Amino acid sequence: EAREELMQVDPTVAHDVATRLRRVRGQLDGVIAMIEDGRGCADVVTQIAAASRALDRAGFKVVASGLVQCAAAEDRGETPDLSRPELEKLFLSLA
């Protein structure tokens, strides 16, 4: 049975993540151009690694936002939309 996820990314975090993802998209376009231009392996891999790190940071920022929301819900005596184990699993999926 699929569970509906209600937890939304904080709007400020969402804006920052979207900006980061647009930057990653630009990096990937650059890597594609490097490959098409026949650039060296080291240069290409360096840029792929940079894009990968930026993508991971965007994911970690989303998970961190979820952890904050989870803790806030628990502080109010509410049940969070995603449990700490679910958020931990998301976090570890990025590691």
PDB file of C-alpha atoms in Angstrom:
ATOM      1  CA  GLU A   1       0.000   0.000   0.000  1.00  0.00           C
ATOM      2  CA  ALA A   2       1.531   3.303  -1.071  1.00  0.00           C
ATOM      3  CA  ARG A   3       1.657   5.981   1.565  1.00  0.00           C
ATOM      4  CA  GLU A   4       0.846   9.533   0.588  1.00  0.00           C
ATOM      5  CA  GLU A   5       3.617  11.898   1.615  1.00  0.00           C
ATOM      6  CA  LEU A   6       2.296  15.143   3.023  1.00  0.00           C
ATOM      7  CA  MET A   7       5.538  16.762   4.167  1.00  0.00           C
ATOM      8  CA  GLN A   8       6.364  19.633   1.880  1.00  0.00           C
ATOM      9  CA  VAL A   9       9.769  21.219   1.425  1.00  0.00           C
ATOM     10  CA  ASP A  10       9.920  24.582   3.182  1.00  0.00           C
ATOM     11  CA  PRO A  11       9.390  27.306   0.521  1.00  0.00           C
ATOM     12  CA  THR A  12      12.690  29.034   1.338  1.00  0.00           C
ATOM     13  CA  VAL A  13      14.538  25.724   1.127  1.00  0.00           C
ATOM     14  CA  ALA A  14      12.669  24.820  -2.067  1.00  0.00           C
ATOM     15  CA  HIS A  15      13.817  28.066  -3.702  1.00  0.00           C
ATOM     16  CA  ASP A  16      17.428  27.427  -2.697  1.00  0.00           C
ATOM     17  CA  VAL A  17      17.290  23.801  -3.873  1.00  0.00           C
ATOM     18  CA  ALA A  18      15.745  24.810  -7.195  1.00  0.00           C
ATOM     19  CA  THR A  19      18.551  27.339  -7.680  1.00  0.00           C
ATOM     20  CA  ARG A  20      21.143  24.658  -6.888  1.00  0.00           C
ATOM     21  CA  LEU A  21      19.501  22.219  -9.298  1.00  0.00           C
ATOM     22  CA  ARG A  22      19.476  24.792 -12.091  1.00  0.00           C
ATOM     23  CA  ARG A  23      23.204  25.270 -11.457  1.00  0.00           C
ATOM     24  CA  VAL A  24      23.720  21.496 -11.643  1.00  0.00           C
ATOM     25  CA  ARG A  25      21.784  21.402 -14.915  1.00  0.00           C
ATOM     26  CA  GLY A  26      24.183  24.026 -16.275  1.00  0.00           C
ATOM     27  CA  GLN A  27      27.161  22.007 -15.052  1.00  0.00           C
ATOM     28  CA  LEU A  28      25.805  18.904 -16.786  1.00  0.00           C
ATOM     29  CA  ASP A  29      25.313  20.835 -20.024  1.00  0.00           C
ATOM     30  CA  GLY A  30      28.948  21.886 -19.701  1.00  0.00           C
ATOM     31  CA  VAL A  31      30.078  18.294 -19.154  1.00  0.00           C
ATOM     32  CA  ILE A  32      28.131  17.143 -22.199  1.00  0.00           C
ATOM     33  CA  ALA A  33      29.791  19.870 -24.261  1.00  0.00           C
ATOM     34  CA  MET A  34      33.204  18.828 -22.917  1.00  0.00           C
ATOM     35  CA  ILE A  35      32.590  15.230 -23.962  1.00  0.00           C
ATOM     36  CA  GLU A  36      31.336  16.273 -27.395  1.00  0.00           C
ATOM     37  CA  ASP A  37      34.415  18.501 -27.804  1.00  0.00           C
ATOM     38  CA  GLY A  38      36.718  15.605 -26.936  1.00  0.00           C
ATOM     39  CA  ARG A  39      38.084  17.087 -23.710  1.00  0.00           C
ATOM     40  CA  GLY A  40      40.402  15.015 -21.560  1.00  0.00           C
ATOM     41  CA  CYS A  41      39.216  12.367 -19.150  1.00  0.00           C
ATOM     42  CA  ALA A  42      40.527  14.168 -16.049  1.00  0.00           C
ATOM     43  CA  ASP A  43      38.705  17.403 -16.915  1.00  0.00           C
ATOM     44  CA  VAL A  44      35.448  15.594 -17.647  1.00  0.00           C
ATOM     45  CA  VAL A  45      35.563  13.483 -14.479  1.00  0.00           C
ATOM     46  CA  THR A  46      36.424  16.534 -12.360  1.00  0.00           C
ATOM     47  CA  GLN A  47      33.334  18.319 -13.652  1.00  0.00           C
ATOM     48  CA  ILE A  48      31.121  15.242 -13.217  1.00  0.00           C
ATOM     49  CA  ALA A  49      32.323  14.954  -9.603  1.00  0.00           C
ATOM     50  CA  ALA A  50      31.542  18.628  -8.985  1.00  0.00           C
ATOM     51  CA  ALA A  51      28.029  18.211 -10.400  1.00  0.00           C
ATOM     52  CA  SER A  52      27.524  15.076  -8.327  1.00  0.00           C
ATOM     53  CA  ARG A  53      28.549  16.863  -5.116  1.00  0.00           C
ATOM     54  CA  ALA A  54      26.225  19.763  -5.906  1.00  0.00           C
ATOM     55  CA  LEU A  55      23.346  17.362  -6.539  1.00  0.00           C
ATOM     56  CA  ASP A  56      24.047  15.560  -3.253  1.00  0.00           C
ATOM     57  CA  ARG A  57      24.076  18.875  -1.371  1.00  0.00           C
ATOM     58  CA  ALA A  58      20.668  19.727  -2.810  1.00  0.00           C
ATOM     59  CA  GLY A  59      19.320  16.372  -1.621  1.00  0.00           C
ATOM     60  CA  PHE A  60      20.849  16.789   1.841  1.00  0.00           C
ATOM     61  CA  LYS A  61      19.265  20.231   2.114  1.00  0.00           C
ATOM     62  CA  VAL A  62      15.826  18.724   1.398  1.00  0.00           C
ATOM     63  CA  VAL A  63      16.354  15.977   3.986  1.00  0.00           C
ATOM     64  CA  ALA A  64      17.591  18.502   6.560  1.00  0.00           C
ATOM     65  CA  SER A  65      14.431  20.535   6.006  1.00  0.00           C
ATOM     66  CA  GLY A  66      12.381  17.391   6.612  1.00  0.00           C
ATOM     67  CA  LEU A  67      14.252  16.682   9.838  1.00  0.00           C
ATOM     68  CA  VAL A  68      13.529  20.206  11.079  1.00  0.00           C
ATOM     69  CA  GLN A  69       9.841  19.789  10.242  1.00  0.00           C
ATOM     70  CA  CYS A  70       9.783  16.379  11.924  1.00  0.00           C
ATOM     71  CA  ALA A  71      11.359  17.727  15.118  1.00  0.00           C
ATOM     72  CA  ALA A  72       8.996  20.714  15.146  1.00  0.00           C
ATOM     73  CA  ALA A  73       5.956  18.444  14.768  1.00  0.00           C
ATOM     74  CA  GLU A  74       7.192  16.231  17.596  1.00  0.00           C
ATOM     75  CA  ASP A  75       7.789  19.316  19.790  1.00  0.00           C
ATOM     76  CA  ARG A  76       4.135  20.271  19.219  1.00  0.00           C
ATOM     77  CA  GLY A  77       3.078  16.748  20.226  1.00  0.00           C
ATOM     78  CA  GLU A  78       2.037  15.916  16.654  1.00  0.00           C
ATOM     79  CA  THR A  79       2.952  12.909  14.540  1.00  0.00           C
ATOM     80  CA  PRO A  80       5.207  14.043  11.682  1.00  0.00           C
ATOM     81  CA  ASP A  81       4.279  13.158   8.095  1.00  0.00           C
ATOM     82  CA  LEU A  82       7.574  11.280   7.735  1.00  0.00           C
ATOM     83  CA  SER A  83       9.068   9.438  10.674  1.00  0.00           C
ATOM     84  CA  ARG A  84      12.665   9.819  11.739  1.00  0.00           C
ATOM     85  CA  PRO A  85      13.498   6.328  10.366  1.00  0.00           C
ATOM     86  CA  GLU A  86      11.958   7.302   7.008  1.00  0.00           C
ATOM     87  CA  LEU A  87      13.976  10.513   6.941  1.00  0.00           C
ATOM     88  CA  GLU A  88      17.102   8.602   7.958  1.00  0.00           C
ATOM     89  CA  LYS A  89      16.513   6.202   5.071  1.00  0.00           C
ATOM     90  CA  LEU A  90      16.232   9.181   2.686  1.00  0.00           C
ATOM     91  CA  PHE A  91      19.422  10.632   4.111  1.00  0.00           C
ATOM     92  CA  LEU A  92      21.292   7.361   3.719  1.00  0.00           C
ATOM     93  CA  SER A  93      20.060   6.987   0.140  1.00  0.00           C
ATOM     94  CA  LEU A  94      22.174  10.069  -0.641  1.00  0.00           C
ATOM     95  CA  ALA A  95      25.296   8.811   1.133  1.00  0.00           C
TER      96      ALA A  95
END
